[in-house]
PDB file of C-alpha atoms in Angstrom:
ATOM      1  CA  ASN A  18       5.076  11.000  17.675  1.00  0.00           C
ATOM      2  CA  LYS A  19       7.189   7.889  19.024  1.00  0.00           C
ATOM      3  CA  LYS A  20       5.863   5.675  16.191  1.00  0.00           C
ATOM      4  CA  LEU A  21       7.748   8.073  13.907  1.00  0.00           C
ATOM      5  CA  ARG A  22      11.137   8.516  16.002  1.00  0.00           C
ATOM      6  CA  LYS A  23      11.000   4.494  16.311  1.00  0.00           C
ATOM      7  CA  ASN A  24      10.750   4.277  12.252  1.00  0.00           C
ATOM      8  CA  LEU A  25      13.497   6.765  11.437  1.00  0.00           C
ATOM      9  CA  ILE A  26      16.358   4.458  10.591  1.00  0.00           C
ATOM     10  CA  ILE A  27      19.795   6.262  10.638  1.00  0.00           C
ATOM     11  CA  PRO A  28      22.494   4.715   8.559  1.00  0.00           C
ATOM     12  CA  LYS A  29      25.301   2.914   9.496  1.00  0.00           C
ATOM     13  CA  ASP A  30      27.780   4.831   8.163  1.00  0.00           C
ATOM     14  CA  TYR A  31      26.317   8.412   9.339  1.00  0.00           C
ATOM     15  CA  VAL A  32      28.433  10.463  11.691  1.00  0.00           C
ATOM     16  CA  ILE A  33      26.768  12.204  14.385  1.00  0.00           C
ATOM     17  CA  LYS A  34      28.584  15.788  14.460  1.00  0.00           C
ATOM     18  CA  ASN A  35      28.765  17.315  17.948  1.00  0.00           C
ATOM     19  CA  ASP A  36      30.159  20.935  16.646  1.00  0.00           C
ATOM     20  CA  ASN A  37      26.457  21.764  15.249  1.00  0.00           C
ATOM     21  CA  ILE A  38      22.862  21.107  16.221  1.00  0.00           C
ATOM     22  CA  THR A  39      21.725  18.919  13.500  1.00  0.00           C
ATOM     23  CA  LEU A  40      18.178  18.265  13.090  1.00  0.00           C
ATOM     24  CA  ILE A  41      15.270  17.231  10.586  1.00  0.00           C
ATOM     25  CA  SER A  42      11.935  18.560  11.338  1.00  0.00           C
ATOM     26  CA  ALA A  43       8.398  18.516   9.580  1.00  0.00           C
ATOM     27  CA  ASN A  44       5.258  20.430  10.069  1.00  0.00           C
ATOM     28  CA  PHE A  45       2.381  19.464   8.729  1.00  0.00           C
ATOM     29  CA  ILE A  46      -2.031  19.341   8.739  1.00  0.00           C
ATOM     30  CA  ILE A  47      -3.714  16.345  10.026  1.00  0.00           C
ATOM     31  CA  ASN A  48      -7.182  17.110   8.156  1.00  0.00           C
ATOM     32  CA  ARG A  49     -10.623  16.168   9.314  1.00  0.00           C
ATOM     33  CA  PHE A  50     -10.623  13.188   7.309  1.00  0.00           C
ATOM     34  CA  GLY A  51      -7.219  11.606   8.785  1.00  0.00           C
ATOM     35  CA  LYS A  52      -5.257  12.793   5.766  1.00  0.00           C
ATOM     36  CA  ILE A  53      -2.023  14.535   5.525  1.00  0.00           C
ATOM     37  CA  ASP A  54      -2.082  18.257   4.216  1.00  0.00           C
ATOM     38  CA  SER A  55       0.547  21.260   3.968  1.00  0.00           C
ATOM     39  CA  LEU A  56       3.576  18.704   4.518  1.00  0.00           C
ATOM     40  CA  VAL A  57       6.668  20.730   4.936  1.00  0.00           C
ATOM     41  CA  ILE A  58      10.253  18.945   5.839  1.00  0.00           C
ATOM     42  CA  PHE A  59      13.273  20.672   6.401  1.00  0.00           C
ATOM     43  CA  SER A  60      16.794  19.718   7.905  1.00  0.00           C
ATOM     44  CA  GLN A  61      19.427  21.793   9.674  1.00  0.00           C
ATOM     45  CA  ASN A  62      23.232  21.054   9.634  1.00  0.00           C
ATOM     46  CA  LEU A  63      22.384  17.861   7.842  1.00  0.00           C
ATOM     47  CA  ASP A  64      25.191  16.357   5.799  1.00  0.00           C
ATOM     48  CA  GLU A  65      24.465  16.815   2.056  1.00  0.00           C
ATOM     49  CA  LYS A  66      24.821  13.209   1.255  1.00  0.00           C
ATOM     50  CA  TYR A  67      22.155  12.116   3.946  1.00  0.00           C
ATOM     51  CA  ASN A  68      19.784  15.063   3.315  1.00  0.00           C
ATOM     52  CA  SER A  69      17.645  13.607   0.594  1.00  0.00           C
ATOM     53  CA  TYR A  70      17.697  10.170   2.375  1.00  0.00           C
ATOM     54  CA  PHE A  71      16.405  11.774   5.756  1.00  0.00           C
ATOM     55  CA  GLU A  72      13.890  13.936   4.251  1.00  0.00           C
ATOM     56  CA  HIS A  73      12.677  11.185   2.223  1.00  0.00           C
ATOM     57  CA  HIS A  74      12.338   8.923   5.090  1.00  0.00           C
ATOM     58  CA  MET A  75      10.506  11.262   7.111  1.00  0.00           C
ATOM     59  CA  LYS A  76       7.984  12.034   4.287  1.00  0.00           C
ATOM     60  CA  GLU A  77       7.086   8.608   3.573  1.00  0.00           C
ATOM     61  CA  SER A  78       7.069   7.643   7.781  1.00  0.00           C
ATOM     62  CA  ILE A  79       4.533  10.454   7.755  1.00  0.00           C
ATOM     63  CA  LEU A  80       2.363   9.555   4.963  1.00  0.00           C
ATOM     64  CA  ASN A  81       1.954   6.192   5.600  1.00  0.00           C
ATOM     65  CA  THR A  82       1.288   6.446   9.095  1.00  0.00           C
ATOM     66  CA  LYS A  83      -2.658   6.072   9.915  1.00  0.00           C
ATOM     67  CA  TRP A  84      -3.386   9.445  11.658  1.00  0.00           C
ATOM     68  CA  LYS A  85      -6.855   9.956  13.777  1.00  0.00           C
ATOM     69  CA  PRO A  86      -8.108  13.489  13.509  1.00  0.00           C
ATOM     70  CA  ILE A  87      -8.505  15.117  16.779  1.00  0.00           C
ATOM     71  CA  GLN A  88     -12.360  15.440  18.046  1.00  0.00           C
ATOM     72  CA  LEU A  89     -14.338  18.225  19.589  1.00  0.00           C
ATOM     73  CA  TYR A  90     -17.802  17.305  20.842  1.00  0.00           C
ATOM     74  CA  GLY A  91     -17.684  14.460  18.401  1.00  0.00           C
ATOM     75  CA  ILE A  92     -16.329  16.414  15.255  1.00  0.00           C
ATOM     76  CA  ASN A  93     -13.490  15.876  13.530  1.00  0.00           C
ATOM     77  CA  LEU A  94     -11.041  18.977  13.377  1.00  0.00           C
ATOM     78  CA  ASN A  95      -8.033  19.897  11.346  1.00  0.00           C
ATOM     79  CA  THR A  96      -4.745  20.007  13.388  1.00  0.00           C
ATOM     80  CA  LYS A  97      -1.328  21.501  13.119  1.00  0.00           C
ATOM     81  CA  GLU A  98       1.212  19.038  13.858  1.00  0.00           C
ATOM     82  CA  SER A  99       5.099  19.045  14.064  1.00  0.00           C
ATOM     83  CA  PHE A 100       7.735  16.671  14.771  1.00  0.00           C
ATOM     84  CA  THR A 101      11.565  17.406  15.135  1.00  0.00           C
ATOM     85  CA  THR A 102      14.320  14.909  15.767  1.00  0.00           C
ATOM     86  CA  PHE A 103      17.776  15.692  16.778  1.00  0.00           C
ATOM     87  CA  LEU A 104      20.618  13.619  14.980  1.00  0.00           C
TER      88      LEU A 104
END
């Protein structure tokens, strides 16, 4: 989702490491009412100093985004979504 990527703020003192693949990822369900269920956020090779910052920011961005459920024949459906960004 472009909006989530746009809202991700990287701290000025964060240093990008080129020796490892660093990422933060979220998996969740947009339920038929447009609410978030089963949100799981994880990171890989992220500096401990910033791990909680990025996870908190990702969670807040997802929960504060207005989601529209997918429809099939006019019926709202639950949808699995995932979002990953490389740092």
